[in-house]
CSV table of C-alpha atoms in Angstrom, one decimal:
chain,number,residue,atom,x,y,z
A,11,UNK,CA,-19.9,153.5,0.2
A,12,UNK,CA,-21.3,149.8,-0.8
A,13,UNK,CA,-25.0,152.2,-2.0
A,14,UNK,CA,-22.7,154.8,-3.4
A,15,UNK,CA,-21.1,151.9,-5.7
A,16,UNK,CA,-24.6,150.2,-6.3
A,17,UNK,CA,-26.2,153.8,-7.2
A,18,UNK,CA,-23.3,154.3,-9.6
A,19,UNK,CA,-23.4,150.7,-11.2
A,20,UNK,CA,-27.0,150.7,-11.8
A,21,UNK,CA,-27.4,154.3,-13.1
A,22,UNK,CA,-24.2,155.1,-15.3
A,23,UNK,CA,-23.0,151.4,-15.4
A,24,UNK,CA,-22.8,151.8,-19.0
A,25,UNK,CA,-20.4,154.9,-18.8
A,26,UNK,CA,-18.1,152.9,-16.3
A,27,UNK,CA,-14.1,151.5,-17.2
A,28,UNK,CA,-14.8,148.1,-18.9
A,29,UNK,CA,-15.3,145.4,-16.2
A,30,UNK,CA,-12.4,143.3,-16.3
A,31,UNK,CA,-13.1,140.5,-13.4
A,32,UNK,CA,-16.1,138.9,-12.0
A,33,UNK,CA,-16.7,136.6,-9.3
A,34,UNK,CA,-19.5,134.7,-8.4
A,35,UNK,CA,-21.0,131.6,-6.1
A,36,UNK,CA,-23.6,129.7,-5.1
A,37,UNK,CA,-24.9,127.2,-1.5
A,38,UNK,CA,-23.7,129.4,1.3
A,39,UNK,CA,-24.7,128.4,4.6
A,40,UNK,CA,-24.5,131.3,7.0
A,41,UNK,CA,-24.0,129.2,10.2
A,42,UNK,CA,-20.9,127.2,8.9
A,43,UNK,CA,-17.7,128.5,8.6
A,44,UNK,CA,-17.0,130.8,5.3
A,45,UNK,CA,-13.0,130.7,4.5
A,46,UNK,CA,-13.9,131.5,0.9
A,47,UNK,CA,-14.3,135.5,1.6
A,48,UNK,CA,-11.0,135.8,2.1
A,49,UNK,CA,-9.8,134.1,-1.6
A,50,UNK,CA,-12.3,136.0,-3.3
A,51,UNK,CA,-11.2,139.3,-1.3
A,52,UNK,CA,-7.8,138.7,-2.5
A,53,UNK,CA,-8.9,138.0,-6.5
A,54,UNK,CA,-10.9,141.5,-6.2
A,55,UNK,CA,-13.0,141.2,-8.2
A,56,UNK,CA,-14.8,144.1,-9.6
A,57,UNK,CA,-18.5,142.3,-9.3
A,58,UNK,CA,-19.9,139.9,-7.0
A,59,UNK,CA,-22.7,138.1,-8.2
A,60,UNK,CA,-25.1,135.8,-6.1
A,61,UNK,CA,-26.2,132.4,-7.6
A,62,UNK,CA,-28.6,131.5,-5.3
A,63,UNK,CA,-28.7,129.3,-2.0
A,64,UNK,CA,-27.1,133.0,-0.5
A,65,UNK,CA,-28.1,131.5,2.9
A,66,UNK,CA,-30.3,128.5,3.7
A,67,UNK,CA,-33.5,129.3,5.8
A,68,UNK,CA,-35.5,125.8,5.5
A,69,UNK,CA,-34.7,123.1,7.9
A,70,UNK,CA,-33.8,119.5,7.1
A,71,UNK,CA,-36.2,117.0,8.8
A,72,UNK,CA,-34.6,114.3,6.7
A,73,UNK,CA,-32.2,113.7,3.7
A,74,UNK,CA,-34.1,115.2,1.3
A,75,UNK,CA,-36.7,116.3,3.2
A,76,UNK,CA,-36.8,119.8,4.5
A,77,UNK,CA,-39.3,121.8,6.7
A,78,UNK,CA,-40.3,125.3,5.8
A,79,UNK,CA,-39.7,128.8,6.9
A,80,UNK,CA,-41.5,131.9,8.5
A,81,UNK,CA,-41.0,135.2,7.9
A,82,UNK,CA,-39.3,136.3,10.7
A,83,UNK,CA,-36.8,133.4,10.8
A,84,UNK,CA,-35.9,134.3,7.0
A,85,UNK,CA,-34.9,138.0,7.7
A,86,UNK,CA,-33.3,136.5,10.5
A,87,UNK,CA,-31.1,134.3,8.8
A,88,UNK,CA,-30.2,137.1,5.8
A,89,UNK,CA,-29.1,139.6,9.0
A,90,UNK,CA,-26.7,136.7,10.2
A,91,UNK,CA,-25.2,136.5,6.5
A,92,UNK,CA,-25.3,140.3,5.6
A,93,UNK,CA,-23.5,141.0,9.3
A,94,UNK,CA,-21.0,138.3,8.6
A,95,UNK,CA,-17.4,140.6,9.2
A,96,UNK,CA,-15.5,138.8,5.6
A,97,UNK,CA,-18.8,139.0,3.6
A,98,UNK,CA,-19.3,143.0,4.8
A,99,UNK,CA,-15.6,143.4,4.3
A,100,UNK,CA,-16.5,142.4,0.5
A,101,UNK,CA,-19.3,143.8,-0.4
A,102,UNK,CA,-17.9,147.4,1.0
A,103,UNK,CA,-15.9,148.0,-2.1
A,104,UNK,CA,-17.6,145.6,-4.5
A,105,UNK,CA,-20.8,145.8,-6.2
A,106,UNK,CA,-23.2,143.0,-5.8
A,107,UNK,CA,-26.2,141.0,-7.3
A,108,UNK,CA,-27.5,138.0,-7.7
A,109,UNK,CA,-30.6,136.0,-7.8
A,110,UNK,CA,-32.1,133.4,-5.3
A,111,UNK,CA,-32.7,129.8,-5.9
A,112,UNK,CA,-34.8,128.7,-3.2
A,113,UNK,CA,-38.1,129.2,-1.6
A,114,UNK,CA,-38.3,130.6,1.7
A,115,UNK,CA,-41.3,130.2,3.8
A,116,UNK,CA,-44.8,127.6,3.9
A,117,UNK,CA,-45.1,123.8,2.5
A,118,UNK,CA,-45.9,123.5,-0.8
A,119,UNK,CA,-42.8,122.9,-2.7
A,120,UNK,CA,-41.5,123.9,-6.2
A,121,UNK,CA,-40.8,127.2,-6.7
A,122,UNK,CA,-38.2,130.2,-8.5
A,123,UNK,CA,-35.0,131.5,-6.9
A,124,UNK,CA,-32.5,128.2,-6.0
A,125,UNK,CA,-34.2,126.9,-3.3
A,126,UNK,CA,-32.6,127.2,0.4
A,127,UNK,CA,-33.0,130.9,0.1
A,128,UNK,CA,-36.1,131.4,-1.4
A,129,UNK,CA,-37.5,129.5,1.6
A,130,UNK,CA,-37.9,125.6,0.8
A,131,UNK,CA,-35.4,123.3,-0.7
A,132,UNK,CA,-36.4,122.6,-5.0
A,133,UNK,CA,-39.7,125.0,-4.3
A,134,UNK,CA,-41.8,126.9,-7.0
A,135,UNK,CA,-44.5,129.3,-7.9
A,136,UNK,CA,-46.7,127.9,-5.0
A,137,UNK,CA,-44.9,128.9,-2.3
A,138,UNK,CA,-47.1,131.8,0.0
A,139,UNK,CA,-45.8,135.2,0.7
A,140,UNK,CA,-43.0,135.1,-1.9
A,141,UNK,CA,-43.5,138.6,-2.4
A,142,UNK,CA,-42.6,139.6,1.3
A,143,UNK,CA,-39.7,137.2,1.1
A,144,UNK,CA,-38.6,138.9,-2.2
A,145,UNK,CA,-38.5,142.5,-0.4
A,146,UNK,CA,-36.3,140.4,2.3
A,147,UNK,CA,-33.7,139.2,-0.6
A,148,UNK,CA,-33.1,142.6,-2.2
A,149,UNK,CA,-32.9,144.5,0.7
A,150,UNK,CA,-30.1,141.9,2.0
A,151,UNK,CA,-28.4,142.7,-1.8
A,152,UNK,CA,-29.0,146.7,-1.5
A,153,UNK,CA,-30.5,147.2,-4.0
A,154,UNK,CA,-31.3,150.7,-5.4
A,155,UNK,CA,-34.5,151.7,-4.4
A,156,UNK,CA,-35.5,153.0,-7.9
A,157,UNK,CA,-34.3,149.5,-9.4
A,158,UNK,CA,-37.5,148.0,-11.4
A,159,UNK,CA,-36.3,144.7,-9.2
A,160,UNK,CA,-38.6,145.9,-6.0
A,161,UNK,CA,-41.8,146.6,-8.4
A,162,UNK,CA,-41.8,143.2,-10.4
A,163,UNK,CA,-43.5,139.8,-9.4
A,164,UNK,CA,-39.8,137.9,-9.1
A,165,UNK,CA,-36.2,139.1,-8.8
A,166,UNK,CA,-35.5,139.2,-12.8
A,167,UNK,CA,-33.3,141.4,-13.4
A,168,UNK,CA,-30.2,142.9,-16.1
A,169,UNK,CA,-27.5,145.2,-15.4
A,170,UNK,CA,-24.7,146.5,-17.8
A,171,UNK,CA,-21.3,147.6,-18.1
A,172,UNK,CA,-18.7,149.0,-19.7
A,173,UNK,CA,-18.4,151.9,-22.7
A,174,UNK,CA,-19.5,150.2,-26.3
A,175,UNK,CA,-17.5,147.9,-28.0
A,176,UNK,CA,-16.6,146.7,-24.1
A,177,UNK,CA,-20.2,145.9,-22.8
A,178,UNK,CA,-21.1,143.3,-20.5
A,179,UNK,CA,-24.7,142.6,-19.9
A,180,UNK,CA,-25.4,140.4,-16.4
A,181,UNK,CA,-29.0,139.3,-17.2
A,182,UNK,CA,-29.8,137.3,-13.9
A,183,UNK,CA,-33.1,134.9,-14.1
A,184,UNK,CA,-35.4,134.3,-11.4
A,185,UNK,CA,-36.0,130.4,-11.5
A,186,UNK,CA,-38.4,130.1,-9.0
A,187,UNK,CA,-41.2,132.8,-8.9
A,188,UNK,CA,-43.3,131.6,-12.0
A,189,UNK,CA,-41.8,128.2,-12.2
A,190,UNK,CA,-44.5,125.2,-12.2
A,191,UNK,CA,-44.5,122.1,-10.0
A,192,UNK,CA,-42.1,119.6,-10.9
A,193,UNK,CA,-43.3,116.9,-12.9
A,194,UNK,CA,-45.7,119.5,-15.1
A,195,UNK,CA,-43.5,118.5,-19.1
A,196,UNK,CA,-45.3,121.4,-20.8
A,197,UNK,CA,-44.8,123.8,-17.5
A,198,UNK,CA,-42.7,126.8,-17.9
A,199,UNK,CA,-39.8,127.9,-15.6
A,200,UNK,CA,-40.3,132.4,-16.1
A,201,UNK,CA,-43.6,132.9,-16.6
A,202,UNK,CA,-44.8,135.3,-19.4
A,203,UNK,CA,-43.8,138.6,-17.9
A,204,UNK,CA,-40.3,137.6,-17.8
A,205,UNK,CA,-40.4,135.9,-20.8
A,206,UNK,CA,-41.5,139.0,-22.6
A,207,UNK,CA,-38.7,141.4,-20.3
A,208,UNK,CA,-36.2,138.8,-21.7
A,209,UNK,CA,-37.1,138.9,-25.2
A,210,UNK,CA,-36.6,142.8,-25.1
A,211,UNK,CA,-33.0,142.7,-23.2
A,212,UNK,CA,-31.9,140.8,-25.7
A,213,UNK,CA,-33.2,142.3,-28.7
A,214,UNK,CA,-32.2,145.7,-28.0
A,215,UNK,CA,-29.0,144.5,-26.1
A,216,UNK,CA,-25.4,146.2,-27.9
A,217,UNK,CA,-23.2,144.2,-24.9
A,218,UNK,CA,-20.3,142.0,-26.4
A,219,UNK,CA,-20.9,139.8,-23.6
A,220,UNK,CA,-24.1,138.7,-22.4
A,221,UNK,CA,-23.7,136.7,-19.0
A,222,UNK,CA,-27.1,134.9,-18.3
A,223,UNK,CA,-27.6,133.5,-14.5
A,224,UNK,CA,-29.9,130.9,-13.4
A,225,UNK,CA,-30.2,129.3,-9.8
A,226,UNK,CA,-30.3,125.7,-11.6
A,227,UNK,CA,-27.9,124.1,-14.4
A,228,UNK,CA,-29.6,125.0,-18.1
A,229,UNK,CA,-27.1,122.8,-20.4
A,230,UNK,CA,-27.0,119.1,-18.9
A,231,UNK,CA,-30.1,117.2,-19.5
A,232,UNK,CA,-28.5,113.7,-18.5
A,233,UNK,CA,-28.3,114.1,-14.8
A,234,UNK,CA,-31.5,112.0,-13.1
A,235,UNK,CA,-31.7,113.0,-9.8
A,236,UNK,CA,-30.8,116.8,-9.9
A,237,UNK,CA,-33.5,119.7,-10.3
A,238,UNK,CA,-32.5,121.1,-13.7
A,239,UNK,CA,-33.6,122.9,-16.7
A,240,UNK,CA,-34.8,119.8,-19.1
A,241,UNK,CA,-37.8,119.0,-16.3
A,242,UNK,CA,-39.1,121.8,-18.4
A,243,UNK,CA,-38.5,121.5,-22.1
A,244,UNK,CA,-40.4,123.5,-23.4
A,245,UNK,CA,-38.7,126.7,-21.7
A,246,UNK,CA,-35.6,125.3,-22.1
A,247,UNK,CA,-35.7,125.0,-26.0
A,248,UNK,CA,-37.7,128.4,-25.7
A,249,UNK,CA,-34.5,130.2,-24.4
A,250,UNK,CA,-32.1,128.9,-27.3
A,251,UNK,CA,-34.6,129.9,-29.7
A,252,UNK,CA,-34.5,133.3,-28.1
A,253,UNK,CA,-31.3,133.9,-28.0
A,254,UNK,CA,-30.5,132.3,-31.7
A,255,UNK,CA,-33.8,134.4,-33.0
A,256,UNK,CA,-31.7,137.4,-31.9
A,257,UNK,CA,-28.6,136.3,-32.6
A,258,UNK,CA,-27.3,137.2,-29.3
A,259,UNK,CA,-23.2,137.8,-29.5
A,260,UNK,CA,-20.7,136.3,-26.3
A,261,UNK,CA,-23.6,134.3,-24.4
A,262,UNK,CA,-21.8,132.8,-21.4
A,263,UNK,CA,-24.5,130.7,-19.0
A,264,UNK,CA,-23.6,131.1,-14.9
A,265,UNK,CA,-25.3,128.7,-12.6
A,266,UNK,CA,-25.0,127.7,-9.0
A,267,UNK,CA,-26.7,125.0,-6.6
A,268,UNK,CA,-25.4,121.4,-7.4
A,269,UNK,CA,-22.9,121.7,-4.5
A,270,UNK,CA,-19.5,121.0,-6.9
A,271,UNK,CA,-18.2,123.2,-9.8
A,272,UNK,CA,-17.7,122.2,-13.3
A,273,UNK,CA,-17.7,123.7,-17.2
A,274,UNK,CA,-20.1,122.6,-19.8
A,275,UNK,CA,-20.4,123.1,-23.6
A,276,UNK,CA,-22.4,122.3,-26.4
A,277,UNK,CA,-22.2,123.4,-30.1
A,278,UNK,CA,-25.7,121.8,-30.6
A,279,UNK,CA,-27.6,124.9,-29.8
A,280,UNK,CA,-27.0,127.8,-30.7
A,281,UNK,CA,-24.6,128.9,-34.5
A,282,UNK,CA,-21.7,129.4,-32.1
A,283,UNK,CA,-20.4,127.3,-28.7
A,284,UNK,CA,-22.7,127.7,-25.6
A,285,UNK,CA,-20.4,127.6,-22.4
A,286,UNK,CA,-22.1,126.9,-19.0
A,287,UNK,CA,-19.8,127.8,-15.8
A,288,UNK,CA,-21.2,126.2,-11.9
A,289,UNK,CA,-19.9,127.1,-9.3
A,290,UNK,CA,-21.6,125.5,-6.1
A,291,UNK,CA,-20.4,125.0,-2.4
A,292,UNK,CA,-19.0,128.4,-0.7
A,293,UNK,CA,-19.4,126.4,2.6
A,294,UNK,CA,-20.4,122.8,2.1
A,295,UNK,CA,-19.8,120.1,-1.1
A,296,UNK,CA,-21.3,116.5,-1.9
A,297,UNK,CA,-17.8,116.0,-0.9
A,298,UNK,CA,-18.4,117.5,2.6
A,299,UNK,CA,-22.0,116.2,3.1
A,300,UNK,CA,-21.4,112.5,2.0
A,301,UNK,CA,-17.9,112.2,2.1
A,302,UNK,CA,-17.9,108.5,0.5
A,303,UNK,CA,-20.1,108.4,-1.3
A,304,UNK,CA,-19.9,111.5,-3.7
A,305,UNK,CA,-17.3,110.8,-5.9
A,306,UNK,CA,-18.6,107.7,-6.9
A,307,UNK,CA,-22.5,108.9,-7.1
A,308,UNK,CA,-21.3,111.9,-9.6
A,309,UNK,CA,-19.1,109.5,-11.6
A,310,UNK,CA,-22.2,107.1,-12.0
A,311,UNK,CA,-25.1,109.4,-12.4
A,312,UNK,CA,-24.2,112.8,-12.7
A,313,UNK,CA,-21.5,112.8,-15.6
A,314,UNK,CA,-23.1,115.0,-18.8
A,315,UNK,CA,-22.0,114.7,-22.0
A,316,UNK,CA,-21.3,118.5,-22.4
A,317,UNK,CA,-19.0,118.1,-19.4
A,318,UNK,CA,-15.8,120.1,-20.6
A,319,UNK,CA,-13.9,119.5,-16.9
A,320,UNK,CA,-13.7,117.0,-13.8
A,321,UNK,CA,-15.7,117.7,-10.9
A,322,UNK,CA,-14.2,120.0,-8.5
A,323,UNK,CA,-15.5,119.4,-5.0
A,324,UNK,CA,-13.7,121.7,-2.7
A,325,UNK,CA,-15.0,125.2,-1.1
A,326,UNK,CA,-15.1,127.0,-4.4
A,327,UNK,CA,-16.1,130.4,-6.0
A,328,UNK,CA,-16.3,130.9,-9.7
A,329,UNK,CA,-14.5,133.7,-12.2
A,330,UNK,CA,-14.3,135.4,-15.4
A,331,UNK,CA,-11.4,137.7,-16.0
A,332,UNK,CA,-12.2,140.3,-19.2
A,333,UNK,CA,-9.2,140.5,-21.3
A,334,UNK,CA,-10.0,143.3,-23.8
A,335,UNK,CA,-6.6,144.2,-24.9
A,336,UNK,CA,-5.7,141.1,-26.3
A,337,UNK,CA,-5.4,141.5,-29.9
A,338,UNK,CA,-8.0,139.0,-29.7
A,339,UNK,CA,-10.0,139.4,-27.2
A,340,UNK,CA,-10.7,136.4,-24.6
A,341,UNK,CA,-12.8,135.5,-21.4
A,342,UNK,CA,-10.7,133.5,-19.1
A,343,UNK,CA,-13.2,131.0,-17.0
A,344,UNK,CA,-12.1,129.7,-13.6
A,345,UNK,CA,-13.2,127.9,-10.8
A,346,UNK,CA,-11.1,128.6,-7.3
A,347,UNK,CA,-10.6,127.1,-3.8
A,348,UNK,CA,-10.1,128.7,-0.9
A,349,UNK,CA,-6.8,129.9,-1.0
A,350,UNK,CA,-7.7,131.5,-4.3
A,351,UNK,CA,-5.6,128.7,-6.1
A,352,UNK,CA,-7.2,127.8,-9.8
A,353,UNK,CA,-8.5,124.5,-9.5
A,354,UNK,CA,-10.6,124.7,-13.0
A,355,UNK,CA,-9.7,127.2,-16.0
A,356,UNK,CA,-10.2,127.5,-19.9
A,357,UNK,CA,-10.0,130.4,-21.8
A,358,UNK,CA,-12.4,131.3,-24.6
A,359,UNK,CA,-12.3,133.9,-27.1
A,360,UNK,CA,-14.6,136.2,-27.9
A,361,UNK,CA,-14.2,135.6,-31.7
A,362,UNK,CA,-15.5,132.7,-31.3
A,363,UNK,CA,-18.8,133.7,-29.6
A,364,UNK,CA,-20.3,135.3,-32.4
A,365,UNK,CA,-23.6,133.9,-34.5
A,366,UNK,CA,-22.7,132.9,-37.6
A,367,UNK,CA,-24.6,131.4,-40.5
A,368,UNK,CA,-24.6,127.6,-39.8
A,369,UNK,CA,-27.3,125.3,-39.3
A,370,UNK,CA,-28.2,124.1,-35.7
A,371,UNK,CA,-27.8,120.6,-34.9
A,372,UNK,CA,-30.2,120.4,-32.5
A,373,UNK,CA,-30.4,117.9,-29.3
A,374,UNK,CA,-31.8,114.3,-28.7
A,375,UNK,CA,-32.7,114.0,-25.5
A,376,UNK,CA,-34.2,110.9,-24.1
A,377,UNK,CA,-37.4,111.7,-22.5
A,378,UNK,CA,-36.8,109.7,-19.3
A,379,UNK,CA,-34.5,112.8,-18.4
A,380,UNK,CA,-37.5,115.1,-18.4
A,381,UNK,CA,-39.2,113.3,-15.9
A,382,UNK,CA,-37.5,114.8,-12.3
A,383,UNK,CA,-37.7,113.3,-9.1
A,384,UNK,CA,-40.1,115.1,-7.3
A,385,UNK,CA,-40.8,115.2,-3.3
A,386,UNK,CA,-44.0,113.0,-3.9
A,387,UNK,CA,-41.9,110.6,-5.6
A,388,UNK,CA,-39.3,110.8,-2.7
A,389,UNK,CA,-41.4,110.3,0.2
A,390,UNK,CA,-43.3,107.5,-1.3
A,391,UNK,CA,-40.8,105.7,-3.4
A,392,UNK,CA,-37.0,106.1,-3.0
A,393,UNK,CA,-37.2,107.0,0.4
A,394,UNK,CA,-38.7,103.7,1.3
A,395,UNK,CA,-36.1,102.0,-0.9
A,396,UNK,CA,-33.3,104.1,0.9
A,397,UNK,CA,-34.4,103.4,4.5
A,398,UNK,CA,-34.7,99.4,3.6
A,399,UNK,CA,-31.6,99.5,2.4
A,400,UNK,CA,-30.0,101.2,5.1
A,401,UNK,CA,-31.9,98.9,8.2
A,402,UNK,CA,-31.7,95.9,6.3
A,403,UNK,CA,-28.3,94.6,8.3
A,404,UNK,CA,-30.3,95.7,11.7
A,405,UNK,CA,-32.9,93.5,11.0
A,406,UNK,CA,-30.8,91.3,9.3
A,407,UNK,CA,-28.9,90.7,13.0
A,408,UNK,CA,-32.1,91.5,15.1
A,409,UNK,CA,-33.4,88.3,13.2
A,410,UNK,CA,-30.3,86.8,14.0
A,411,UNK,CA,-30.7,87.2,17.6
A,412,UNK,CA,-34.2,86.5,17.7
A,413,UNK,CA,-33.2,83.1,16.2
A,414,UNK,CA,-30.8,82.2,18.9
A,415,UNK,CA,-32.6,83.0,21.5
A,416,UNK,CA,-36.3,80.9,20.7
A,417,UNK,CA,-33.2,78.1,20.1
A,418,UNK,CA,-32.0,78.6,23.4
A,419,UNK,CA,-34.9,78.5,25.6
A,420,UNK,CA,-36.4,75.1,23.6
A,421,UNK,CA,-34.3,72.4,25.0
A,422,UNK,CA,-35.0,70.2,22.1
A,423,UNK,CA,-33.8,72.9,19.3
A,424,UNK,CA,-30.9,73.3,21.6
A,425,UNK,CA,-29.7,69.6,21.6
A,426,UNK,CA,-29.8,69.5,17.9
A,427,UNK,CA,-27.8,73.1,17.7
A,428,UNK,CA,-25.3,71.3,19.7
A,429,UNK,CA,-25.4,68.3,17.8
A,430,UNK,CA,-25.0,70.3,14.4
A,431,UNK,CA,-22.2,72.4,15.6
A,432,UNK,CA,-20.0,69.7,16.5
């Protein structure tokens, strides 16, 4: 049934009933508990779609510091996922896609899907057998086996539907593949092939809506210690250009792996408002992982200026319900818990996500947000910093003790303790 709906999508997808709701998500760890199958079972929506971090195959050595995958334990961890009962239970009537965002197998970090799931946490283009792990990721999505996805060097890929006048193209990035090591300014994020399959989806494109996914946040360039789309500026002002060049109608950006969920816009870019919907934390949240300490490092470092919402930081999914019959048309954008409850919502017409003549703005980004925090910079910088700060009280009372005690066995030092204390 689930390759019968695939088949079906992929082929005639632009013959099908407009889509009217879509569902997607991001950071899924297939060993904790998944409640959020059962919300998103009871929105139905009529596509899934993957953000990356579908499962997490690395290992965490450290905060921040994760150990690398083989293989075998990758397909491993996509068969525990793919034989989960609520996830099967989905994907059995609902078509699914996505991308990855991580980097699934040998050390050498910084590479393109999100991260956790391409085989090492933040990795790139230098990551070994990423072409066996990509065989791994589309086989756990089914995916057609004449889909151009299984012949291409990354997991790029578009898919459309809906009769004209009612199209929606999902054009779904891969982040990682091609992407160059952090800290490169003039590095690029697709690589040429993709940037040339992009062009061409976009120029002969006749979708209304054009839903572009990405495993890492594209809008927010004032966020300093989060992998993000400004570490690369180049590509980043390359893919407005694109889409203004072409003047692309109902560009909606989806995006995953920051573990909380929030809406962003900016009317600097493009001739028309650029929305930006994340959704991150189908199992675990900053709130989850540093329970404390989260609300008060997002309010102090991770707050952008094209922040449209507060910081959601429960189990969520994300949605977009397609309301054609308006007599003017809308998207309705929300982010949901896991009792399916709206936590997050706007609604945006479709009127108003047409290029128009207008001049851009254009941004002004301070360069010290291109510069990311890289794993060299971790382990030999903030790391340090971190651990001091976190064993100074031991040594701080170690001394202590140490102090006392060469007091206590001088009977000299002792006296004058005495003396001083009283």
């Amino acid at each position: 049934m689930k390759l019968f709906l695939l088949l079906t999508f992929f082929i005639f997808g632009n013959t099908q009933e407009p889509l009217k709701r879509l569902a997607f998500g991001s950071c899924n760890k297939q060993h904790l508990p998944q409640p959020i199958w059962g919300a998103i079972d009871t929105y139905n929506p009529d596509l899934w779609v993957w953000l990356g971090d579908v499962v997490y195959v690395d290992r965490l050595v450290f905060p921040g510091y994760f150990k690398p995958s083989s293989l075998e334990r990758i397909q491993e961890q996509y068969n525990i996922q793919k034989n989960h009962s609520e996830y099967r239970k989905l994907i059995s009537k609902t078509s699914t896609i996505g991308v990855w965002v991580s980097s699934p197998v040998m050390q050498q970090a910084d590479r393109p899907q999100d991260d956790h799931d391409y085989g090492l946490n933040n990795a790139g283009g230098e990551i070994p057998f990423k072409d066996e792990s990509q065989k791994i990721f589309l086989d756990f999505l089914d995916e057609p086996a004449d889909s151009p996805r299984w012949n291409r060097k990354g997991v790029w890929g578009s898919y459309s539907y809906g009769p004209p006048g009612r199209r929606v193209k999902v054009i779904l990035l891969d982040v990682r593949y091609w992407r160059d090591p952090l800290g490169k300014i003039d590095g690029d994020i697709l690589g040429p092939e993709q940037w040339r399959w992009l062009d061409s989806e976009l120029e002969g494109s006749d979708a209304q809506v054009h839903l572009i996914g990405s495993g890492t946040q594209i809008l927010p360039y004032d966020k300093p210690f989060q992998e993000k789309w400004v570490h690369y500026p180049g590509a980043r002002d390359k893919l407005f250009e694109m889409i203004n060049k072409h003047k692309t109608p109902g560009v909606i950006l989806l995006s995953g792996d920051v573990h909380y969920a929030e809406f962003l816009k900016t009317d600097l870019v493009l001739t028309y408002p650029l929305w930006e919907l994340t959704s991150s934390g189908m199992t675990h949240t900053c709130a989850t992982q540093v329970p404390y300490l989260c609300s008060l490092a997002l309010d102090r470092y991770f707050r952008s200026v094209y922040q449209q919402t507060d910081f959601f930081l429960e189990f969520n999914f994300g949605t977009i319900d397609f309301h054609w019959d308006s007599p003017d048309p809308f998207l309705q954008f929300t982010i949901r818990d896991t009792s399916n409850r709206i936590a997050l919502e706007r609604n945006v017409s479709l009127s108003s996500l047409q290029s128009r003549e207008k001049e851009i703005v254009g941004e002004v980004i301070d360069p010290k947000y291109m510069i990311p925090v890289t794993a060299e910079s971790y382990r030999t910088t903030i790391l340090p910093i971190l651990l001091l700060i976190l064993l100074s009280p031991l040594l701080c009372c170690l001394r202590k003790k140490r102090s006392n005690s060469t007091i206590t066995s001088d009977p000299v030092k002792q006296q004058k303790k005495i003396k001083k204390d009283q």
